[in-house]
């Protein structure tokens, strides 16, 4: 297939070629993969600026997305790939292979740089927001290796999925701290003030007055954002909230967990939650219909969400439905009522979905939220269980709501009334405002 870039795509290609360090904050569906590969092909075979490229990506993206995209376009046929996945022996063999582009998942970054020298002169970090935590091992290991790369590109649609604090480590990958301070501590002191705290322990920070404008100005020369709505005519998107009323027994269990953080189940079984995060998870589980007990078992609380899901599938008239779940027991509950539901498990399942061979596909937003082209398989999304992560939420929806989708996309949210489900949905909407402000400013 011949590639005829849109004007915005050609602009992004030119920027990558002319800037050794750059961040592309591209909305989902704008073609960041083909943009980046086109620039890489030119830098290697036309300009001779680059010899070998390392791409770090989420696992499912590393498995096939970059390779499949190169196989799709005629002008990228000369690019040679080596995928550094599998067991240690297979990864070592892939490292030693002769290729232009080496693709590795982010979980193996530590292994790679502790096992082998850096032989690449260009780095591409796909979904750079996964490196937003400067305390993570993956960032610390990568940080030490950054000077070895003469060119560094970061790609993401959600650079600040939670707060502006997420931006520091991503910018460090590009400029080694030149624009937003050399350390996260200095960045925090300069642009933020303590928010939630308990005496000497600070739990969160808020941007100081004018910080967002100053930060976006500082990074504007090495970053660019593009929104799909500005450049593409996307299909219509219908967002729907389907309310569920919990039965009395489930309501009682929910209230008891809120008040006591312990629920007795009889026969010495109980559910205990001692921390706020754990309480949140338990409440989400109860809202979905099942909950893990202290001994690792699963207690079925209700099947209201499963029944609503069945109704949505029936009303879809046989059209494929992509269902995002929150917990493993959700999969079990769904499969008991919908036996032909298939869980996303690697490229084979993905290909079957895109070929229209799967009626109901179950996926967790953390594993299906990045880089997978799924728009050929359907246009209906159901959120059986929501995620607190705005990044996962947006990325998951973009598997179907993206360029190439030829039908209106319907996104259903099954929400248990008067539960934490409503708070999660509200939190996702609130977080989106702050991120959009940053992207608009950089744009």
Short mmCIF file of C-alpha atoms in Angstrom, two decimals:
data_model
loop_
_atom_site.label_atom_id
_atom_site.label_comp_id
_atom_site.label_asym_id
_atom_site.label_seq_id
_atom_site.Cartn_x
_atom_site.Cartn_y
_atom_site.Cartn_z
CA UNK A 1 0.00 0.00 0.00
CA UNK A 2 1.29 3.47 -0.88
CA UNK A 3 1.50 5.99 1.93
CA UNK A 4 0.21 9.47 1.19
CA UNK A 5 0.65 11.45 4.39
CA UNK A 6 -1.81 14.07 5.48
CA UNK A 7 -0.35 17.55 5.90
CA UNK A 8 -0.18 17.16 9.70
CA UNK A 9 1.58 13.79 9.31
CA UNK A 10 4.18 15.27 6.95
CA UNK A 11 4.75 18.08 9.42
CA UNK A 12 5.37 15.58 12.22
CA UNK A 13 7.70 13.52 9.99
CA UNK A 14 9.75 16.63 9.13
CA UNK A 15 9.99 17.58 12.80
CA UNK A 16 11.33 14.15 13.83
CA UNK A 17 13.90 14.30 11.04
CA UNK A 18 15.06 17.82 11.91
CA UNK A 19 14.99 17.62 15.73
CA UNK A 20 17.25 15.13 17.52
CA UNK A 21 15.08 15.31 20.67
CA UNK A 22 11.33 15.66 20.35
CA UNK A 23 8.03 14.76 22.01
CA UNK A 24 4.95 14.09 19.91
CA UNK A 25 1.77 14.27 21.98
CA UNK A 26 -0.47 12.78 19.32
CA UNK A 27 -4.07 11.92 19.97
CA UNK A 28 -5.05 8.31 19.37
CA UNK A 29 -5.71 7.50 15.73
CA UNK A 30 -3.47 10.14 14.16
CA UNK A 31 -0.95 7.58 12.93
CA UNK A 32 2.01 8.12 15.24
CA UNK A 33 3.47 4.71 14.31
CA UNK A 34 3.63 5.28 10.56
CA UNK A 35 4.81 8.86 11.14
CA UNK A 36 7.71 7.70 13.27
CA UNK A 37 8.64 4.78 11.00
CA UNK A 38 8.63 7.04 7.94
CA UNK A 39 11.05 9.41 9.66
CA UNK A 40 13.22 6.50 10.79
CA UNK A 41 13.35 5.05 7.26
CA UNK A 42 14.51 8.41 5.92
CA UNK A 43 17.09 8.92 8.69
CA UNK A 44 18.57 5.45 8.07
CA UNK A 45 18.43 4.99 4.29
CA UNK A 46 18.35 8.52 2.87
CA UNK A 47 20.10 10.81 5.32
CA UNK A 48 22.42 8.24 6.94
CA UNK A 49 21.92 9.97 10.28
CA UNK A 50 20.91 6.81 12.14
CA UNK A 51 22.18 3.23 12.07
CA UNK A 52 20.10 1.35 14.66
CA UNK A 53 16.93 2.26 16.55
CA UNK A 54 15.58 0.97 19.86
CA UNK A 55 11.82 1.19 20.42
CA UNK A 56 10.47 0.67 23.94
CA UNK A 57 6.74 -0.06 23.99
CA UNK A 58 3.99 -1.80 25.98
CA UNK A 59 4.25 -5.58 25.57
CA UNK A 60 1.31 -6.10 23.23
CA UNK A 61 2.46 -3.20 21.08
CA UNK A 62 6.03 -4.54 21.03
CA UNK A 63 4.77 -7.92 19.86
CA UNK A 64 3.30 -6.80 16.56
CA UNK A 65 2.05 -3.22 16.18
CA UNK A 66 5.25 -1.63 14.87
CA UNK A 67 6.10 -4.62 12.68
CA UNK A 68 2.57 -4.85 11.26
CA UNK A 69 2.56 -1.15 10.44
CA UNK A 70 5.84 -1.47 8.53
CA UNK A 71 4.47 -4.43 6.57
CA UNK A 72 1.42 -2.40 5.58
CA UNK A 73 3.25 0.34 3.65
CA UNK A 74 5.44 -0.06 0.57
CA UNK A 75 7.91 2.65 1.52
CA UNK A 76 8.74 0.86 4.80
CA UNK A 77 9.43 -2.57 3.30
CA UNK A 78 13.19 -2.17 3.63
CA UNK A 79 13.11 -1.79 7.42
CA UNK A 80 14.39 -4.86 9.28
CA UNK A 81 12.98 -5.63 12.72
CA UNK A 82 14.16 -7.68 15.67
CA UNK A 83 11.69 -8.21 18.50
CA UNK A 84 13.36 -8.63 21.90
CA UNK A 85 10.75 -10.76 23.65
CA UNK A 86 10.47 -14.28 25.03
CA UNK A 87 12.78 -16.00 27.50
CA UNK A 88 16.32 -14.78 28.23
CA UNK A 89 17.86 -16.91 25.48
CA UNK A 90 15.38 -15.68 22.87
CA UNK A 91 15.88 -12.07 23.94
CA UNK A 92 19.66 -12.42 23.70
CA UNK A 93 19.34 -13.90 20.22
CA UNK A 94 17.12 -11.00 19.16
CA UNK A 95 19.65 -8.50 20.55
CA UNK A 96 22.43 -10.07 18.50
CA UNK A 97 20.37 -10.19 15.30
CA UNK A 98 21.26 -7.80 12.48
CA UNK A 99 18.38 -5.33 12.15
CA UNK A 100 17.51 -1.67 11.78
CA UNK A 101 14.88 -1.50 14.51
CA UNK A 102 14.83 -3.43 17.78
CA UNK A 103 11.54 -3.48 19.67
CA UNK A 104 11.39 -4.37 23.37
CA UNK A 105 8.70 -4.19 26.03
CA UNK A 106 9.26 -1.78 28.89
CA UNK A 107 9.39 -4.57 31.51
CA UNK A 108 12.61 -5.89 29.95
CA UNK A 109 14.45 -2.56 29.83
CA UNK A 110 16.29 -3.31 33.07
CA UNK A 111 17.38 -6.75 31.80
CA UNK A 112 18.53 -5.31 28.47
CA UNK A 113 20.82 -2.60 29.79
CA UNK A 114 22.21 -4.77 32.57
CA UNK A 115 22.98 -7.58 30.13
CA UNK A 116 24.27 -5.83 27.01
CA UNK A 117 25.94 -2.60 25.89
CA UNK A 118 23.90 0.07 24.12
CA UNK A 119 24.41 -0.31 20.35
CA UNK A 120 21.66 2.08 19.25
CA UNK A 121 21.94 5.73 18.29
CA UNK A 122 18.20 6.48 18.31
CA UNK A 123 15.60 5.84 21.00
CA UNK A 124 11.83 5.86 20.62
CA UNK A 125 9.72 5.54 23.77
CA UNK A 126 6.19 4.61 22.75
CA UNK A 127 3.61 5.58 25.38
CA UNK A 128 6.19 7.57 27.33
CA UNK A 129 3.66 8.19 30.10
CA UNK A 130 4.52 4.69 31.35
CA UNK A 131 7.87 6.25 32.41
CA UNK A 132 6.20 9.10 34.31
CA UNK A 133 7.29 7.75 37.72
CA UNK A 134 10.90 8.90 38.29
CA UNK A 135 11.23 6.43 41.19
CA UNK A 136 10.51 3.40 39.02
CA UNK A 137 13.30 0.99 38.18
CA UNK A 138 12.56 1.22 34.46
CA UNK A 139 13.09 4.99 34.47
CA UNK A 140 16.23 4.88 36.62
CA UNK A 141 17.82 2.28 34.34
CA UNK A 142 16.87 4.15 31.18
CA UNK A 143 18.04 7.45 32.67
CA UNK A 144 21.61 6.15 32.96
CA UNK A 145 21.61 5.09 29.30
CA UNK A 146 20.10 8.23 27.75
CA UNK A 147 23.43 9.93 26.82
CA UNK A 148 24.22 6.97 24.52
CA UNK A 149 21.36 7.94 22.19
CA UNK A 150 22.05 10.81 19.82
CA UNK A 151 18.35 11.00 18.95
CA UNK A 152 15.43 10.54 21.38
CA UNK A 153 11.72 10.61 20.58
CA UNK A 154 8.80 10.17 22.98
CA UNK A 155 5.27 9.39 21.85
CA UNK A 156 2.07 9.61 23.88
CA UNK A 157 -1.46 10.94 23.74
CA UNK A 158 -1.69 11.35 27.51
CA UNK A 159 1.47 13.06 28.85
CA UNK A 160 -0.22 14.26 32.05
CA UNK A 161 -2.94 11.71 32.71
CA UNK A 162 -3.00 12.61 36.41
CA UNK A 163 -1.04 15.82 37.12
CA UNK A 164 1.69 18.03 35.69
CA UNK A 165 4.07 16.11 37.94
CA UNK A 166 3.88 13.30 35.37
CA UNK A 167 5.70 15.48 32.86
CA UNK A 168 9.13 15.75 34.47
CA UNK A 169 10.57 12.30 33.74
CA UNK A 170 9.21 12.29 30.20
CA UNK A 171 10.90 15.60 29.45
CA UNK A 172 14.09 14.36 31.09
CA UNK A 173 14.21 11.54 28.52
CA UNK A 174 14.44 14.25 25.86
CA UNK A 175 16.68 16.98 27.28
CA UNK A 176 18.29 15.43 30.39
CA UNK A 177 16.67 18.01 32.65
CA UNK A 178 17.59 21.14 30.71
CA UNK A 179 14.10 22.66 30.63
CA UNK A 180 12.32 21.32 33.73
CA UNK A 181 15.20 21.02 36.20
CA UNK A 182 17.73 18.24 36.73
CA UNK A 183 15.78 16.50 39.52
CA UNK A 184 12.14 15.86 40.31
CA UNK A 185 12.70 17.54 43.69
CA UNK A 186 13.84 20.79 42.07
CA UNK A 187 10.95 20.62 39.61
CA UNK A 188 8.48 20.13 42.45
CA UNK A 189 9.90 22.97 44.54
CA UNK A 190 9.88 25.38 41.61
CA UNK A 191 6.42 24.76 40.20
CA UNK A 192 4.27 23.19 42.94
CA UNK A 193 3.12 23.66 46.52
CA UNK A 194 1.98 21.03 49.07
CA UNK A 195 -1.69 20.09 48.85
CA UNK A 196 -2.84 17.15 50.99
CA UNK A 197 -0.66 16.46 54.00
CA UNK A 198 -0.59 14.95 57.46
CA UNK A 199 1.77 16.98 59.63
CA UNK A 200 5.16 16.37 57.97
CA UNK A 201 3.97 13.86 55.38
CA UNK A 202 2.87 15.41 52.07
CA UNK A 203 0.58 13.24 49.97
CA UNK A 204 0.03 15.44 46.94
CA UNK A 205 1.04 18.72 45.31
CA UNK A 206 -0.76 21.39 43.31
CA UNK A 207 0.74 23.58 40.58
CA UNK A 208 1.64 27.10 41.68
CA UNK A 209 -0.08 30.06 40.05
CA UNK A 210 1.07 30.38 36.46
CA UNK A 211 3.07 27.12 36.62
CA UNK A 212 1.19 25.42 33.80
CA UNK A 213 1.72 28.32 31.41
CA UNK A 214 5.41 28.56 32.27
CA UNK A 215 5.98 24.79 31.96
CA UNK A 216 4.28 24.58 28.57
CA UNK A 217 6.31 27.56 27.35
CA UNK A 218 9.54 25.90 28.51
CA UNK A 219 8.89 22.69 26.59
CA UNK A 220 7.19 24.17 23.51
CA UNK A 221 10.35 24.04 21.37
CA UNK A 222 10.72 20.26 21.75
CA UNK A 223 7.08 19.17 21.99
CA UNK A 224 4.01 19.35 19.83
CA UNK A 225 0.48 18.15 20.46
CA UNK A 226 -2.17 17.22 17.94
CA UNK A 227 -5.78 16.33 18.62
CA UNK A 228 -7.69 13.99 16.37
CA UNK A 229 -10.68 16.34 16.35
CA UNK A 230 -8.52 19.05 14.77
CA UNK A 231 -7.23 16.93 11.90
CA UNK A 232 -9.60 14.02 11.27
CA UNK A 233 -13.24 13.55 10.53
CA UNK A 234 -13.86 10.84 13.09
CA UNK A 235 -17.06 8.81 13.27
CA UNK A 236 -19.78 9.89 15.62
CA UNK A 237 -19.22 8.85 19.23
CA UNK A 238 -22.15 8.06 21.51
CA UNK A 239 -21.35 7.90 25.23
CA UNK A 240 -23.97 6.09 27.26
CA UNK A 241 -24.34 5.46 31.01
CA UNK A 242 -26.38 2.37 31.87
CA UNK A 243 -27.44 2.51 35.55
CA UNK A 244 -27.64 -0.61 37.70
CA UNK A 245 -29.38 -0.77 41.07
CA UNK A 246 -27.74 -3.17 43.49
CA UNK A 247 -29.97 -5.70 45.29
CA UNK A 248 -30.52 -5.15 49.01
CA UNK A 249 -27.96 -7.76 50.13
CA UNK A 250 -25.27 -6.18 47.97
CA UNK A 251 -26.21 -2.71 49.23
CA UNK A 252 -25.83 -3.90 52.81
CA UNK A 253 -22.43 -5.44 52.11
CA UNK A 254 -21.33 -2.24 50.36
CA UNK A 255 -22.41 -0.03 53.28
CA UNK A 256 -20.73 -2.33 55.79
CA UNK A 257 -17.45 -2.16 53.86
CA UNK A 258 -17.65 1.65 53.78
CA UNK A 259 -18.30 1.93 57.51
CA UNK A 260 -16.44 -0.99 59.09
CA UNK A 261 -13.95 -1.95 56.32
CA UNK A 262 -14.77 -5.56 57.25
CA UNK A 263 -17.56 -7.76 55.95
CA UNK A 264 -18.40 -11.09 57.56
CA UNK A 265 -19.62 -13.83 55.24
CA UNK A 266 -20.34 -16.61 57.72
CA UNK A 267 -18.42 -19.87 58.15
CA UNK A 268 -15.45 -17.79 59.41
CA UNK A 269 -15.04 -16.13 56.00
CA UNK A 270 -14.63 -12.39 55.80
CA UNK A 271 -13.47 -9.53 53.62
CA UNK A 272 -11.09 -7.03 55.19
CA UNK A 273 -9.77 -3.74 53.82
CA UNK A 274 -7.34 -1.77 55.97
CA UNK A 275 -6.18 0.97 53.60
CA UNK A 276 -8.04 3.49 51.47
CA UNK A 277 -6.82 1.97 48.19
CA UNK A 278 -7.88 -1.48 49.33
CA UNK A 279 -11.30 -0.21 50.38
CA UNK A 280 -11.67 1.40 46.96
CA UNK A 281 -10.86 -1.88 45.22
CA UNK A 282 -13.26 -3.85 47.41
CA UNK A 283 -16.05 -1.37 46.71
CA UNK A 284 -15.39 -1.60 42.98
CA UNK A 285 -15.51 -5.39 43.22
CA UNK A 286 -18.81 -5.37 45.10
CA UNK A 287 -20.23 -2.95 42.53
CA UNK A 288 -19.19 -5.31 39.72
CA UNK A 289 -20.77 -8.32 41.40
CA UNK A 290 -18.02 -10.42 42.99
CA UNK A 291 -15.39 -9.83 45.65
CA UNK A 292 -12.19 -11.53 46.77
CA UNK A 293 -12.26 -12.91 50.32
CA UNK A 294 -9.32 -12.80 52.71
CA UNK A 295 -8.42 -16.42 51.92
CA UNK A 296 -8.23 -15.75 48.17
CA UNK A 297 -11.67 -17.09 47.30
CA UNK A 298 -14.37 -15.30 45.34
CA UNK A 299 -17.75 -14.38 46.81
CA UNK A 300 -20.52 -13.76 44.27
CA UNK A 301 -22.54 -10.77 45.48
CA UNK A 302 -24.92 -10.13 42.58
CA UNK A 303 -25.26 -10.56 38.81
CA UNK A 304 -26.91 -7.26 37.94
CA UNK A 305 -24.06 -6.06 35.73
CA UNK A 306 -23.83 -9.37 33.90
CA UNK A 307 -27.54 -9.25 33.13
CA UNK A 308 -27.25 -5.68 31.84
CA UNK A 309 -24.29 -6.74 29.70
CA UNK A 310 -26.40 -9.53 28.23
CA UNK A 311 -29.11 -7.01 27.38
CA UNK A 312 -26.60 -4.70 25.68
CA UNK A 313 -25.24 -7.62 23.64
CA UNK A 314 -28.75 -8.72 22.64
CA UNK A 315 -29.67 -5.17 21.63
CA UNK A 316 -26.52 -5.01 19.50
CA UNK A 317 -28.15 -7.46 17.11
CA UNK A 318 -25.18 -9.76 16.71
CA UNK A 319 -22.64 -6.99 16.23
CA UNK A 320 -19.30 -7.59 17.99
CA UNK A 321 -18.88 -6.05 21.44
CA UNK A 322 -15.60 -5.17 23.18
CA UNK A 323 -15.95 -5.44 26.97
CA UNK A 324 -13.44 -3.91 29.39
CA UNK A 325 -13.39 -5.57 32.81
CA UNK A 326 -11.72 -4.63 36.09
CA UNK A 327 -10.92 -7.89 37.93
CA UNK A 328 -10.24 -11.51 37.08
CA UNK A 329 -13.44 -12.61 38.75
CA UNK A 330 -15.33 -10.37 36.31
CA UNK A 331 -14.13 -12.63 33.49
CA UNK A 332 -15.38 -15.69 35.32
CA UNK A 333 -18.77 -14.10 36.02
CA UNK A 334 -19.21 -12.99 32.41
CA UNK A 335 -18.17 -16.32 30.90
CA UNK A 336 -20.62 -18.20 33.12
CA UNK A 337 -23.49 -16.26 31.59
CA UNK A 338 -21.98 -15.64 28.13
CA UNK A 339 -20.05 -18.84 27.26
CA UNK A 340 -18.86 -17.69 23.83
CA UNK A 341 -17.10 -14.62 25.29
CA UNK A 342 -13.38 -14.73 24.44
CA UNK A 343 -10.59 -13.14 26.44
CA UNK A 344 -7.96 -11.17 24.53
CA UNK A 345 -4.81 -13.27 24.53
CA UNK A 346 -2.13 -12.29 22.04
CA UNK A 347 -2.01 -11.66 18.32
CA UNK A 348 -4.10 -14.67 17.33
CA UNK A 349 -7.10 -13.44 19.31
CA UNK A 350 -6.58 -9.89 18.03
CA UNK A 351 -6.55 -11.07 14.41
CA UNK A 352 -9.71 -13.13 15.00
CA UNK A 353 -11.45 -10.07 16.46
CA UNK A 354 -10.47 -7.86 13.51
CA UNK A 355 -11.67 -10.58 11.14
CA UNK A 356 -15.13 -10.46 12.73
CA UNK A 357 -14.87 -13.97 14.20
CA UNK A 358 -15.48 -12.99 17.85
CA UNK A 359 -18.87 -11.83 19.10
CA UNK A 360 -17.83 -10.76 22.61
CA UNK A 361 -14.19 -9.92 23.38
CA UNK A 362 -13.09 -9.40 27.00
CA UNK A 363 -10.06 -7.22 27.67
CA UNK A 364 -8.43 -5.47 30.60
CA UNK A 365 -7.68 -1.80 29.84
CA UNK A 366 -4.09 -2.19 31.07
CA UNK A 367 -3.33 -4.87 28.48
CA UNK A 368 -5.45 -3.69 25.55
CA UNK A 369 -5.11 0.04 26.04
CA UNK A 370 -2.02 0.79 23.98
CA UNK A 371 -1.37 0.78 20.26
CA UNK A 372 -3.66 -2.06 19.21
CA UNK A 373 -5.67 -1.51 16.04
CA UNK A 374 -9.06 -3.04 16.80
CA UNK A 375 -11.40 -0.81 14.82
CA UNK A 376 -11.92 -3.44 12.11
CA UNK A 377 -13.57 -5.81 14.56
CA UNK A 378 -16.40 -3.68 15.89
CA UNK A 379 -17.67 -0.32 17.06
CA UNK A 380 -19.33 -1.06 20.43
CA UNK A 381 -17.48 -0.70 23.75
CA UNK A 382 -18.85 -1.73 27.14
CA UNK A 383 -17.14 -0.71 30.38
CA UNK A 384 -18.15 -3.51 32.76
CA UNK A 385 -15.74 -2.18 35.39
CA UNK A 386 -14.15 1.27 35.25
CA UNK A 387 -10.51 2.20 35.85
CA UNK A 388 -9.20 5.16 37.85
CA UNK A 389 -6.55 5.72 35.16
CA UNK A 390 -7.54 8.38 32.65
CA UNK A 391 -4.72 7.20 30.42
CA UNK A 392 -5.98 3.61 30.32
CA UNK A 393 -9.55 4.81 29.84
CA UNK A 394 -8.76 7.04 26.87
CA UNK A 395 -6.39 4.58 25.26
CA UNK A 396 -8.85 1.71 25.64
CA UNK A 397 -11.68 3.66 23.98
CA UNK A 398 -9.32 4.62 21.18
CA UNK A 399 -8.93 0.98 20.15
CA UNK A 400 -12.24 1.42 18.29
CA UNK A 401 -12.69 5.21 18.14
CA UNK A 402 -9.87 5.99 15.73
CA UNK A 403 -9.01 6.65 12.12
CA UNK A 404 -10.24 3.80 9.93
CA UNK A 405 -13.44 3.28 11.91
CA UNK A 406 -16.37 3.58 9.51
CA UNK A 407 -19.27 3.28 11.99
CA UNK A 408 -20.51 5.38 14.91
CA UNK A 409 -18.74 4.25 18.07
CA UNK A 410 -20.98 3.51 21.05
CA UNK A 411 -19.38 3.51 24.50
CA UNK A 412 -21.55 2.04 27.26
CA UNK A 413 -20.66 2.45 30.95
CA UNK A 414 -22.42 0.01 33.28
CA UNK A 415 -22.53 2.03 36.50
CA UNK A 416 -23.92 0.83 39.83
CA UNK A 417 -25.97 3.68 41.27
CA UNK A 418 -24.93 5.27 44.58
CA UNK A 419 -21.58 3.46 44.51
CA UNK A 420 -17.95 4.24 43.83
CA UNK A 421 -18.63 3.63 40.12
CA UNK A 422 -20.15 7.11 39.93
CA UNK A 423 -17.13 8.64 41.66
CA UNK A 424 -14.69 6.98 39.24
CA UNK A 425 -16.62 8.27 36.23
CA UNK A 426 -16.64 11.75 37.73
CA UNK A 427 -12.91 11.58 38.48
CA UNK A 428 -12.14 10.61 34.89
CA UNK A 429 -14.08 13.59 33.63
CA UNK A 430 -12.36 15.98 36.05
CA UNK A 431 -8.85 14.76 35.21
CA UNK A 432 -9.46 15.24 31.51
CA UNK A 433 -9.86 19.00 31.93
CA UNK A 434 -6.34 19.51 33.27
CA UNK A 435 -4.71 17.41 30.57
CA UNK A 436 -6.61 19.10 27.76
CA UNK A 437 -5.40 22.48 29.00
CA UNK A 438 -1.78 21.36 28.72
CA UNK A 439 -2.24 19.83 25.27
CA UNK A 440 -4.00 22.92 23.95
CA UNK A 441 -1.20 25.14 25.24
CA UNK A 442 1.55 23.02 23.67
CA UNK A 443 -0.42 22.78 20.41
#
